[in-house]
Coordinates of C-alpha atoms in Angstrom, one line a residue:
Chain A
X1 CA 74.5 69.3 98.0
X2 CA 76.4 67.5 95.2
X3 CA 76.5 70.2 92.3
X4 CA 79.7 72.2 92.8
X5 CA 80.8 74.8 90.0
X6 CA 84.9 76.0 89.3
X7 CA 86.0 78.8 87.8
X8 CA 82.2 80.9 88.0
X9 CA 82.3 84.2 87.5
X10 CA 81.7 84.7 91.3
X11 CA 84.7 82.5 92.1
X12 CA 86.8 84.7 89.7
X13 CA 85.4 88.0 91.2
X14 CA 85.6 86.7 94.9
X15 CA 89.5 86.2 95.0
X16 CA 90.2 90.0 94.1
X17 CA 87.2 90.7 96.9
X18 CA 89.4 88.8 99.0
X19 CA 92.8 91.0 97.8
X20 CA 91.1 94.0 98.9
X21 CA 93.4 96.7 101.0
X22 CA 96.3 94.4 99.9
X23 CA 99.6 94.8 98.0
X24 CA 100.8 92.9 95.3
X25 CA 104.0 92.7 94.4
X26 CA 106.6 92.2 91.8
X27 CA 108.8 89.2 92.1
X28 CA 111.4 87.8 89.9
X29 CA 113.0 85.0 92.1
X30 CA 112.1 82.6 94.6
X31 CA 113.9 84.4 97.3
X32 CA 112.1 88.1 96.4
X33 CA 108.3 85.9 96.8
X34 CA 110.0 85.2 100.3
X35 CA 110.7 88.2 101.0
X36 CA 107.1 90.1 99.9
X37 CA 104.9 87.3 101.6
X38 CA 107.5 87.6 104.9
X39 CA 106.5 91.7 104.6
X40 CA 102.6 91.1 104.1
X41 CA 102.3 90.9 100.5
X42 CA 98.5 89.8 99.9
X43 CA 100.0 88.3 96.4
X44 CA 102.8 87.9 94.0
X45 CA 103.2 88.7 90.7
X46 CA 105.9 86.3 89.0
X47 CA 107.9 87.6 85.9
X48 CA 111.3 87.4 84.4
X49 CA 111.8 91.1 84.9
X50 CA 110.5 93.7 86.6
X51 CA 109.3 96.8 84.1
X52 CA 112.0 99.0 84.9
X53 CA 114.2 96.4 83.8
X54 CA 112.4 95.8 80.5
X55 CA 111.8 99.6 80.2
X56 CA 115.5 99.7 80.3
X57 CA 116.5 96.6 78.0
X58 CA 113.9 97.1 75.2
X59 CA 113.3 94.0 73.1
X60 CA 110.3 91.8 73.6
X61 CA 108.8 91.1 77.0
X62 CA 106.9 87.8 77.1
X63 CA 105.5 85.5 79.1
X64 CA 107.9 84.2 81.6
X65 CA 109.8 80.6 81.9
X66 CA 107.2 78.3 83.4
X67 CA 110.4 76.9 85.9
X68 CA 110.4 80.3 87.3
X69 CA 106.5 80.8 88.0
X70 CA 106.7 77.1 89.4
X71 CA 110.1 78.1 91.6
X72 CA 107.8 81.0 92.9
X73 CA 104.5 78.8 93.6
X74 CA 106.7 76.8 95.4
X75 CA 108.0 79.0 97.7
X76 CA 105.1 81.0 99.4
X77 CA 101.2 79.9 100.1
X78 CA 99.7 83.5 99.1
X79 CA 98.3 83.7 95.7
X80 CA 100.6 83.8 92.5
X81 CA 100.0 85.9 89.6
X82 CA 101.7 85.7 86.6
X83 CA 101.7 88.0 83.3
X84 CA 100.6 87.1 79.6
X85 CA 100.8 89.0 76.8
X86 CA 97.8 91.1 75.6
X87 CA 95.9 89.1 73.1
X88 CA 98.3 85.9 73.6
X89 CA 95.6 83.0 74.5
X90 CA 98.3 80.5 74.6
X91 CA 100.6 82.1 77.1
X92 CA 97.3 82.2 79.0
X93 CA 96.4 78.8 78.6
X94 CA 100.0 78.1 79.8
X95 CA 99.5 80.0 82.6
X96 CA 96.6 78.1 83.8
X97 CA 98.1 74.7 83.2
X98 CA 100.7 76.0 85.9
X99 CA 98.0 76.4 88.3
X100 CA 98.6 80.3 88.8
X101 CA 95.8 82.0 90.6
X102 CA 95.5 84.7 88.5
X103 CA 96.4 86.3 84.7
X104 CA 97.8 89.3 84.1
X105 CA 96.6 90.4 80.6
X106 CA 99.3 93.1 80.5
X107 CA 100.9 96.0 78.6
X108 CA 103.8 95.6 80.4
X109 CA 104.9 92.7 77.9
X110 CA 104.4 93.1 74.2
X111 CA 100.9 92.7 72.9
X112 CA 100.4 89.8 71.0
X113 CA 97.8 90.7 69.4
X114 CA 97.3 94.6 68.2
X115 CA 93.3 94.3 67.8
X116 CA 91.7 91.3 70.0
X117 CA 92.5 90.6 73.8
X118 CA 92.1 87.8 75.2
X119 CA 88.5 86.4 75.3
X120 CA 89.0 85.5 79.0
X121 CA 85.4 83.9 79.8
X122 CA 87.1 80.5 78.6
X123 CA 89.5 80.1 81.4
X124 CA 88.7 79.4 85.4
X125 CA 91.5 81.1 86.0
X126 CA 90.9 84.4 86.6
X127 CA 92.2 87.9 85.1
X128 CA 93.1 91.0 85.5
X129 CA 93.4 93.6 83.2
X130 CA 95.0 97.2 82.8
X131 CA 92.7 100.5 82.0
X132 CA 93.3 104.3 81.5
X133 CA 90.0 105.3 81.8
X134 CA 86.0 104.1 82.4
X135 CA 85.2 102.7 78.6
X136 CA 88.2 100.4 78.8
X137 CA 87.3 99.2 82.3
X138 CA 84.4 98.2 80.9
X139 CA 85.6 96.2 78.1
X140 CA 87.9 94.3 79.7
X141 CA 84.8 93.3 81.9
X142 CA 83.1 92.4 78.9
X143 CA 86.0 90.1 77.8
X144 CA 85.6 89.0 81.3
X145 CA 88.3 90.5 83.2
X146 CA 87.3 89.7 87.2
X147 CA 89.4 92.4 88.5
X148 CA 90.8 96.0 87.0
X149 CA 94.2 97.7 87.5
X150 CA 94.5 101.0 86.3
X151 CA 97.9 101.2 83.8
X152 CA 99.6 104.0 85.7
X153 CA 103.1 104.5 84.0
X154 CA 104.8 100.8 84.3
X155 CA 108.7 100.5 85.4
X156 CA 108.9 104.6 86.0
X157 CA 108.2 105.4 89.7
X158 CA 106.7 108.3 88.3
X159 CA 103.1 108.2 90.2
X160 CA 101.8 110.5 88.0
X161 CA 100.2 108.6 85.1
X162 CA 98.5 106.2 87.8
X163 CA 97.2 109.3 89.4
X164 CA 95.6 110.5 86.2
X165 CA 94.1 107.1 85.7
X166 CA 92.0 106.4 88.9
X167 CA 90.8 110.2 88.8
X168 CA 89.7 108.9 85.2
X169 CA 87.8 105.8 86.0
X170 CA 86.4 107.2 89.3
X171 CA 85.9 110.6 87.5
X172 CA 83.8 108.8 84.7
X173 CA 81.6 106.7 87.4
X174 CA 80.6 109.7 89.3
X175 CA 79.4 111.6 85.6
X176 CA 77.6 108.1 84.9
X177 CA 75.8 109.0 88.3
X178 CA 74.6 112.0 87.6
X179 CA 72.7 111.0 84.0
X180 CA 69.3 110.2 83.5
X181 CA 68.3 106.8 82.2
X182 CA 67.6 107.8 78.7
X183 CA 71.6 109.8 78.5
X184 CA 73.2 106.3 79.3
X185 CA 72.4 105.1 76.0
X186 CA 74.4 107.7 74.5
X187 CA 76.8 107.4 77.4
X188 CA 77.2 104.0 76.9
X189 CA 78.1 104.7 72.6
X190 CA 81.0 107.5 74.1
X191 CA 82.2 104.6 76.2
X192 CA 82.1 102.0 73.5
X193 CA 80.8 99.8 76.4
X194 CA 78.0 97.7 76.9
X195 CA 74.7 99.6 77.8
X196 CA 73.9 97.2 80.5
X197 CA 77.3 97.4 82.0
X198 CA 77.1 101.6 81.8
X199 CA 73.4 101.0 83.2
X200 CA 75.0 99.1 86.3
X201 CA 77.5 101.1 86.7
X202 CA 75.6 104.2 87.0
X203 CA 73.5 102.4 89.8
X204 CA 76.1 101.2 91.7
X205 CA 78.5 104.0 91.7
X206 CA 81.1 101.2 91.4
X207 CA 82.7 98.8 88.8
X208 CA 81.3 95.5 89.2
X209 CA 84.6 94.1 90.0
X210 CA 87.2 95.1 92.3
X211 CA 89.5 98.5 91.2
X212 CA 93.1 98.2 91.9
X213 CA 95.8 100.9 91.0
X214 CA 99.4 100.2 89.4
X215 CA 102.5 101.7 87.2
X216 CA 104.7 104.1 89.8
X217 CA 103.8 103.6 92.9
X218 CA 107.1 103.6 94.7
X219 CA 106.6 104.8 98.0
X220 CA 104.2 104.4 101.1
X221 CA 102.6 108.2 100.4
X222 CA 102.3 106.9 97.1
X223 CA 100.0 104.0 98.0
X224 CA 98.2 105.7 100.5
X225 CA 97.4 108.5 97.8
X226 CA 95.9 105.9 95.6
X227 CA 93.8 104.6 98.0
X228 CA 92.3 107.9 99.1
X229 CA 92.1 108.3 95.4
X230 CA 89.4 105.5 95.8
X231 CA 91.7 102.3 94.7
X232 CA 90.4 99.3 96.2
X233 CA 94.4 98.0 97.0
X234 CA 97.9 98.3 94.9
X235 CA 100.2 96.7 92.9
X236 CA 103.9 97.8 93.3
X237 CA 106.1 96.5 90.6
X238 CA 109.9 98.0 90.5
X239 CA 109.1 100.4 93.4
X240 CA 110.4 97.6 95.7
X241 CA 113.3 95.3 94.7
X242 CA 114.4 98.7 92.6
X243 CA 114.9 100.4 95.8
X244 CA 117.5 100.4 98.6
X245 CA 115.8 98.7 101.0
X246 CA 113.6 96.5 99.9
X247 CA 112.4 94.0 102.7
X248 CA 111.6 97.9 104.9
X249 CA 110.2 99.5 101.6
X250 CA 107.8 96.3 101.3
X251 CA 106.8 96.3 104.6
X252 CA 106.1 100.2 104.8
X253 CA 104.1 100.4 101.7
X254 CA 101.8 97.5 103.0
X255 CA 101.5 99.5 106.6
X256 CA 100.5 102.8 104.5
X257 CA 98.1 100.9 102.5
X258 CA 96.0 99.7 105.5
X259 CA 96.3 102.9 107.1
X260 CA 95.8 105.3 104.6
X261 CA 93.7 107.7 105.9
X262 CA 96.1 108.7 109.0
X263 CA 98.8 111.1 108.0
X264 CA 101.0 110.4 111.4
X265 CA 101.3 106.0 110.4
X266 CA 102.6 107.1 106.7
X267 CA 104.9 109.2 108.3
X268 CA 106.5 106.6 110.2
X269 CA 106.0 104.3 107.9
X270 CA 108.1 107.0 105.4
X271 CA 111.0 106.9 107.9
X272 CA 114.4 105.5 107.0
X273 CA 113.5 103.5 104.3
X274 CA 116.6 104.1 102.2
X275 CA 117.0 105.1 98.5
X276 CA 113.6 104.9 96.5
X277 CA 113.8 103.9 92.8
X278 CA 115.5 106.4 90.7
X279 CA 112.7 106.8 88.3
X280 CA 112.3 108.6 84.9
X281 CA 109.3 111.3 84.7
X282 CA 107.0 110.1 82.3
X283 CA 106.8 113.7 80.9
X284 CA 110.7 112.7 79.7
X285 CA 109.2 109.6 77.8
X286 CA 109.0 109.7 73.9
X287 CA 105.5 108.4 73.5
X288 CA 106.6 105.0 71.7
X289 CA 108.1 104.4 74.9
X290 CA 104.8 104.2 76.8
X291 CA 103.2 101.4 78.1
X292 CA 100.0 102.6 79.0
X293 CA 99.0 103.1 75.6
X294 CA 99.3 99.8 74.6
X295 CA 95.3 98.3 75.0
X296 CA 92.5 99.9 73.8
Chain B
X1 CA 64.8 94.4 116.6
X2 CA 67.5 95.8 114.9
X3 CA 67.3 98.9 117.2
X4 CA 68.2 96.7 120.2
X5 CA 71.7 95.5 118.7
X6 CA 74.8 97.7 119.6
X7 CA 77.6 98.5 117.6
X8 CA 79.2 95.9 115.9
X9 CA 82.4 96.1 114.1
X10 CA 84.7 94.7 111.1
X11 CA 88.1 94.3 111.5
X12 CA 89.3 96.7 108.7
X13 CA 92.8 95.7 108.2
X14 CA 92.9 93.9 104.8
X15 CA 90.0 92.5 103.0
X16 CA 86.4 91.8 102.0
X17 CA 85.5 94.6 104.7
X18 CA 82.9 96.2 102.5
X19 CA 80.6 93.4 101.5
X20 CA 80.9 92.2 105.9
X21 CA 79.6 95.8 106.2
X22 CA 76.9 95.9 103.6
X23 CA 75.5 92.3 105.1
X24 CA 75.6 93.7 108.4
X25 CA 73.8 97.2 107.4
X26 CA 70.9 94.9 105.2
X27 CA 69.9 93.3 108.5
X28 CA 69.5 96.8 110.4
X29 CA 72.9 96.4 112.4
X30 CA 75.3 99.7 113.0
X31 CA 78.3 98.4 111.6
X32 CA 81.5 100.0 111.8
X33 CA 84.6 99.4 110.7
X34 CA 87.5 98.6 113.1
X35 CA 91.2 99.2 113.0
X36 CA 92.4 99.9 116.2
X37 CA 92.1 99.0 120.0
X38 CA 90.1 102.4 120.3
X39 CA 87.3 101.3 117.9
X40 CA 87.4 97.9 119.3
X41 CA 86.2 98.9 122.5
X42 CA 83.2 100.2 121.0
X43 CA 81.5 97.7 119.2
X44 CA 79.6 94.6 121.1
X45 CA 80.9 92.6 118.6
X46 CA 83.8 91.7 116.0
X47 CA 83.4 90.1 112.3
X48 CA 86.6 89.2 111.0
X49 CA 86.5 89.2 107.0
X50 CA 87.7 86.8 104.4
X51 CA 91.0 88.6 103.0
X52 CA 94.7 86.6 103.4
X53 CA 95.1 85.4 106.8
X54 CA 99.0 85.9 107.1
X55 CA 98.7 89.5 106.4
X56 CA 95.3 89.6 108.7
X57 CA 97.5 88.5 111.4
X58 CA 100.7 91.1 110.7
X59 CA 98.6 93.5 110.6
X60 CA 96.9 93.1 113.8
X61 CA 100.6 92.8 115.4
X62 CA 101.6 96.2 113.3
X63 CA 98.4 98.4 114.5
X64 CA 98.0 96.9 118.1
X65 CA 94.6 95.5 118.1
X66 CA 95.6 91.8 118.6
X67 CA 96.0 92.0 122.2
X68 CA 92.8 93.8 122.2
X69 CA 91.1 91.4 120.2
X70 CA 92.4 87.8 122.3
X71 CA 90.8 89.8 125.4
X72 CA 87.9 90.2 124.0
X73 CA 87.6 87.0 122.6
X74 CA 88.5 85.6 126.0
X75 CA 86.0 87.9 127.8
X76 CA 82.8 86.2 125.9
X77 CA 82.5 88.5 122.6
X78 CA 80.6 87.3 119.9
X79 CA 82.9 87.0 116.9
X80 CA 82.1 85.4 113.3
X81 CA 85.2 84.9 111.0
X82 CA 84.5 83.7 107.6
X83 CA 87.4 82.0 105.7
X84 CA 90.7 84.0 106.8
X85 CA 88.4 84.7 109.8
X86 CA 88.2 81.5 110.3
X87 CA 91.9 81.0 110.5
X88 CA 91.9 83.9 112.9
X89 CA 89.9 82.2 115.0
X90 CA 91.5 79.1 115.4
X91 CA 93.4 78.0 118.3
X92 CA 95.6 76.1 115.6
X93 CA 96.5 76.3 112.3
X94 CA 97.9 74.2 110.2
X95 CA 99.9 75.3 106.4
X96 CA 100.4 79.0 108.4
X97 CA 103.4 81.2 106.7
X98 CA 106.5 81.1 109.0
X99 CA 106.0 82.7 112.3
X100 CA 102.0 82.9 111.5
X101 CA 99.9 83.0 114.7
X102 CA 96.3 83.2 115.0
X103 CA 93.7 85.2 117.7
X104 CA 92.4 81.5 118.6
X105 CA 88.9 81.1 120.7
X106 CA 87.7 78.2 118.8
X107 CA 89.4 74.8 120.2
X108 CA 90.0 73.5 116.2
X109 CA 92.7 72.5 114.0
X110 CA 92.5 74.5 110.7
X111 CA 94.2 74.2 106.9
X112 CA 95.4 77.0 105.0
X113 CA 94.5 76.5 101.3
X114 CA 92.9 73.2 101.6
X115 CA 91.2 73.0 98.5
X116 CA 94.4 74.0 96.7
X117 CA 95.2 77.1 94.1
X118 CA 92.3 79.3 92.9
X119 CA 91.7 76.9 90.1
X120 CA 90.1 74.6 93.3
X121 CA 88.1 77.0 94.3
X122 CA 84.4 76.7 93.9
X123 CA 80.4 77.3 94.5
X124 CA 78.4 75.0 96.0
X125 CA 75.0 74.3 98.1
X126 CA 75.1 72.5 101.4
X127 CA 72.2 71.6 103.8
X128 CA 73.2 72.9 107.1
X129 CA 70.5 72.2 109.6
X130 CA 70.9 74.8 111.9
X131 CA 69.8 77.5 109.5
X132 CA 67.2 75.0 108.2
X133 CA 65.5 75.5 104.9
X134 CA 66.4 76.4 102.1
X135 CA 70.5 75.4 101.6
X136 CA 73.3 77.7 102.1
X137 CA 74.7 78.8 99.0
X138 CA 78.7 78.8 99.9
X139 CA 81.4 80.4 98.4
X140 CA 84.9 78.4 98.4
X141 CA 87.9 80.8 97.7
X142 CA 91.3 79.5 98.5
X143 CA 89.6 78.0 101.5
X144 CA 90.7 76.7 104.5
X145 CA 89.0 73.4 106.6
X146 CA 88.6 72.6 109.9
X147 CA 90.8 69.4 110.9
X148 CA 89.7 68.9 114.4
X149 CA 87.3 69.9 116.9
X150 CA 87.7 70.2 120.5
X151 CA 84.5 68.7 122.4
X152 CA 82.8 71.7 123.0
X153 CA 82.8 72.7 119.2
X154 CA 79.7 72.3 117.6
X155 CA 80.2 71.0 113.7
X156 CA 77.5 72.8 111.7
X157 CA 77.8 72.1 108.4
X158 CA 80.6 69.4 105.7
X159 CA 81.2 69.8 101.7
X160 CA 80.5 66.3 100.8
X161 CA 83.9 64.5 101.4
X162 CA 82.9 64.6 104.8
X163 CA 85.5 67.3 105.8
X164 CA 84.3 70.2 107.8
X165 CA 83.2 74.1 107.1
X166 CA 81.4 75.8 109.5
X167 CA 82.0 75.4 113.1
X168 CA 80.1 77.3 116.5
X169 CA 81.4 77.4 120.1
X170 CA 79.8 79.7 122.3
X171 CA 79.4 82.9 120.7
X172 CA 82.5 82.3 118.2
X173 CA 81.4 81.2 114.7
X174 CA 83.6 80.4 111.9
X175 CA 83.1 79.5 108.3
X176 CA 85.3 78.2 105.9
X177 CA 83.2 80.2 103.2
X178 CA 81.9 83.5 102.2
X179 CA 78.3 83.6 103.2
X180 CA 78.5 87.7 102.5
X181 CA 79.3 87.5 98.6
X182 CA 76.5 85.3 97.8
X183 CA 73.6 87.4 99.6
X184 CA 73.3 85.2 102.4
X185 CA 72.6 86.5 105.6
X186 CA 71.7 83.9 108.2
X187 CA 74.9 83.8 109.8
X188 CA 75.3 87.2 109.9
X189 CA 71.7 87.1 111.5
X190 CA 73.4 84.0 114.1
X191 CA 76.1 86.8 115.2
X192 CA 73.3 89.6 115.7
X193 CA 71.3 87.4 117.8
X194 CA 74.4 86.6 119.8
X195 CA 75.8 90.1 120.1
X196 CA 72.0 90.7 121.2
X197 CA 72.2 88.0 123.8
X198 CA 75.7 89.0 124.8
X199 CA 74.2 92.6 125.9

């Protein structure tokens, strides 16, 4: 008995275990974190605005007001995420002094910090972190990230980037399968990873922490394709509360999730849900105007 | 031994299905997982993962397996829920969502997020006698606690404020933590034997 550890990497890992098959979803009031746990959100992520929203108002997108995050904690008992800039330690160790149950290191906002993230083994909170492909997966593990995202295309409803991304990442792990021991050292140099992290990757088949998807998923076909893609659950960020219907949205893109594999529940699930986000194609985006390429 | 077990299932609806299935597989058990009614009916037995218990419990509504499930339950299946499971199990529930209901089988009280936010949550070892030697690493994650038992629960194991974790009655077991992230399989071993017992 008696010795009893906080914020271990297991702890950190085991929540997102625990998120598994879930969606997690944008909120920016009180009454919206209502309205996702009341549809079966597994989570909420609190922020100011949603990424269409910031896509559309430019400027700088920070952390959010620490009222709002608390107004949002207070109103539902599943977890509460909450987004910090990439690199910003401060905003991080803000976030932890709320009491949020997990950081958002995110591209979404404005980096802080154009060449370091966050060195995230120094918080018990845990984090999660965006990635467009294997190598920066990894690195973010390395920093300590307890759970992965891939980037998609942020605030677009264009599913196409976060399509691209999970056939990356699960792309890469299957190629790291197929090498002998002595190519993972090379492997592990084209990654700029860690060789023991490339080593146990390539064993496993898997990353060592749990793989969700993000940035355009916007309907329940969309979140069931990422999930047969291999995603381990989903974020949704403007797809909902930018749509017609959101409280019917929510709830359809949590049924799809859960039953992604059967083509007859998405289609009911697909049924009458109203207007879907507008969306840009991401092909239409002047590259400045990116999200996902912020990170490295 | 193993060859002697039937089917036994996971309730695949949202979760830490995969890690249930592994622990199960490791021991030699066919382990399936199960989202419907259909599959229910052919497993011996039913391990309800860790995962969050609100959306557990919509989802069962949603898919039709709940009804399925409190039969079961009432008809003598061995079931092991392990934190959300736990929930799931118990006949009431205290800190639930609005509208929130549970399976029930296990004559308890149990908290939602006892220990508080993920910050609270924790590792720990605890001496629980009726898996003997050595102590059961346990994994605290959002956890919930058992308030009360009825008198036919049996109380197997406490953190060290006293409050209670694990709980058996009959051939339902529930445990506040996550014996199947921290390679421990005795419990999962307790539910074999039962399913075994139950055949």
């Amino acid at each position: 008995m008696s010795t009893s550890e906080t914020g271990t990497a297991r702890v950190k890992r085991g929540l997102a275990e625990m998120l598994k098959g879930g969606v997690i979803m944008d909120v920016v009031t009180a009454e919206q974190a209502r309205i996702a746990e009341d549809a079966g959100a597994v989570a909420v992520m609190a922020l100011e605005r949603v990424p269409a929203d910031i896509r559309a108002q430019g400027g700088v997108a920070r952390m959010s007001d620490p009222d709002l995050i608390e107004q949002i904690m207070a109103e539902v008992s599943i977890p509460v995420m909450a987004k910090a800039r990439i690199g910003h330690f401060v905003e991080a160790q803000v976030l932890q002094s709320l009491g949020v149950d997990y950081i958002d290191e995110s591209e979404v906002l404005s980096p802080a910090d154009y060449v370091n993230h966050i060195d995230k083994w120094g918080y018990d909170v845990p984090f999660v972190c965006g990635a467009t492909n294997l190598g920066e997966a990894l690195r973010r593990i390395t920093e300590g990230a307890a759970m992965i995202r891939s980037k998609g295309e942020a605030g677009t409803g264009d599913v196409s980037e976060a399509t691209k991304h999970i056939r990356t990442i699960t792309g890469e792990i299957n190629r790291l399968r197929s090498l002998t021991k002595d190519e993972l050292y090379v492997a592990a140099k084209e990654l700029q990873a860690p060789y023991e992290l490339v080593r146990e990757v390539a064993e496993t088949g898997k990353l060592p922490v749990v793989l969700f998807t993000a940035g355009g998923v916007a309907t329940p076909a969309d979140a069931a394709m990422m999930m047969q893609l291999g995603a381990d659950g989903v974020f949704v960020g403007s797809g909902i509360f930018k749509s017609g219907d959101p409280v019917a949205r929510a709830k359809a893109i949590v049924k799809a999730t859960t039953a992604f594999d059967d083509p007859a529940v998405i289609a009911d699930a697909s049924r009458g849900l109203g207007e879907a986000m507008v969306g840009i194609n991401v092909a239409d985006l002047p590259a400045p105007h990116r999200l996902a390429e912020r990170g490295w | 031994m193993a060859g002697n077990t039937p089917p036994v299932g996971v309730l695949a609806l949202q979760g830490d299905v995969r890690e249930h299935l592994a622990a199960l597989s490791a021991l030699g058990a066919d382990a399936r997982p199960v989202k419907s009614a259909g599959e229910l009916e052919r497993v011996a037995g039913l391990v309800i993962p860790g995962g969050e218990s609100s959306v557990i419990d919509k989802l069962s509504r949603i898919f039709d397996v709940r009804d399925a499930i409190r039969a079961r339950i009432a008809s003598g299946m061995p079931v092991y829920g392990t934190c959300a499971g736990l929930i799931m199990l118990a006949d009431d529930l205290v800190d639930g969502i609005a509208g929130q209901q549970t399976f029930g089988g296990l004559d308890a009280t149990v908290r939602r997020n006892a220990f508080g936010t993920q910050l609270d949550s924790f590792e720990t070892e605890l001496d629980i006698p009726a898996l003997g030697e050595p102590p059961v690493h346990a994994v605290f994650i959002r956890a919930p606690v058992v308030e009360r038992v009825g008198p036919g629960v049996e109380v197997l194991a406490r953190v060290d404020d006293g409050r209670i974790v694990a709980i058996e009655q009959g051939p339902l077991l529930g445990t506040a933590f996550h014996p199947e992230v921290a390679g421990e399989h005795r419990f999962h071993e307790r539910f074999l034997e039962r399913v075994r017992a139950a055949s």
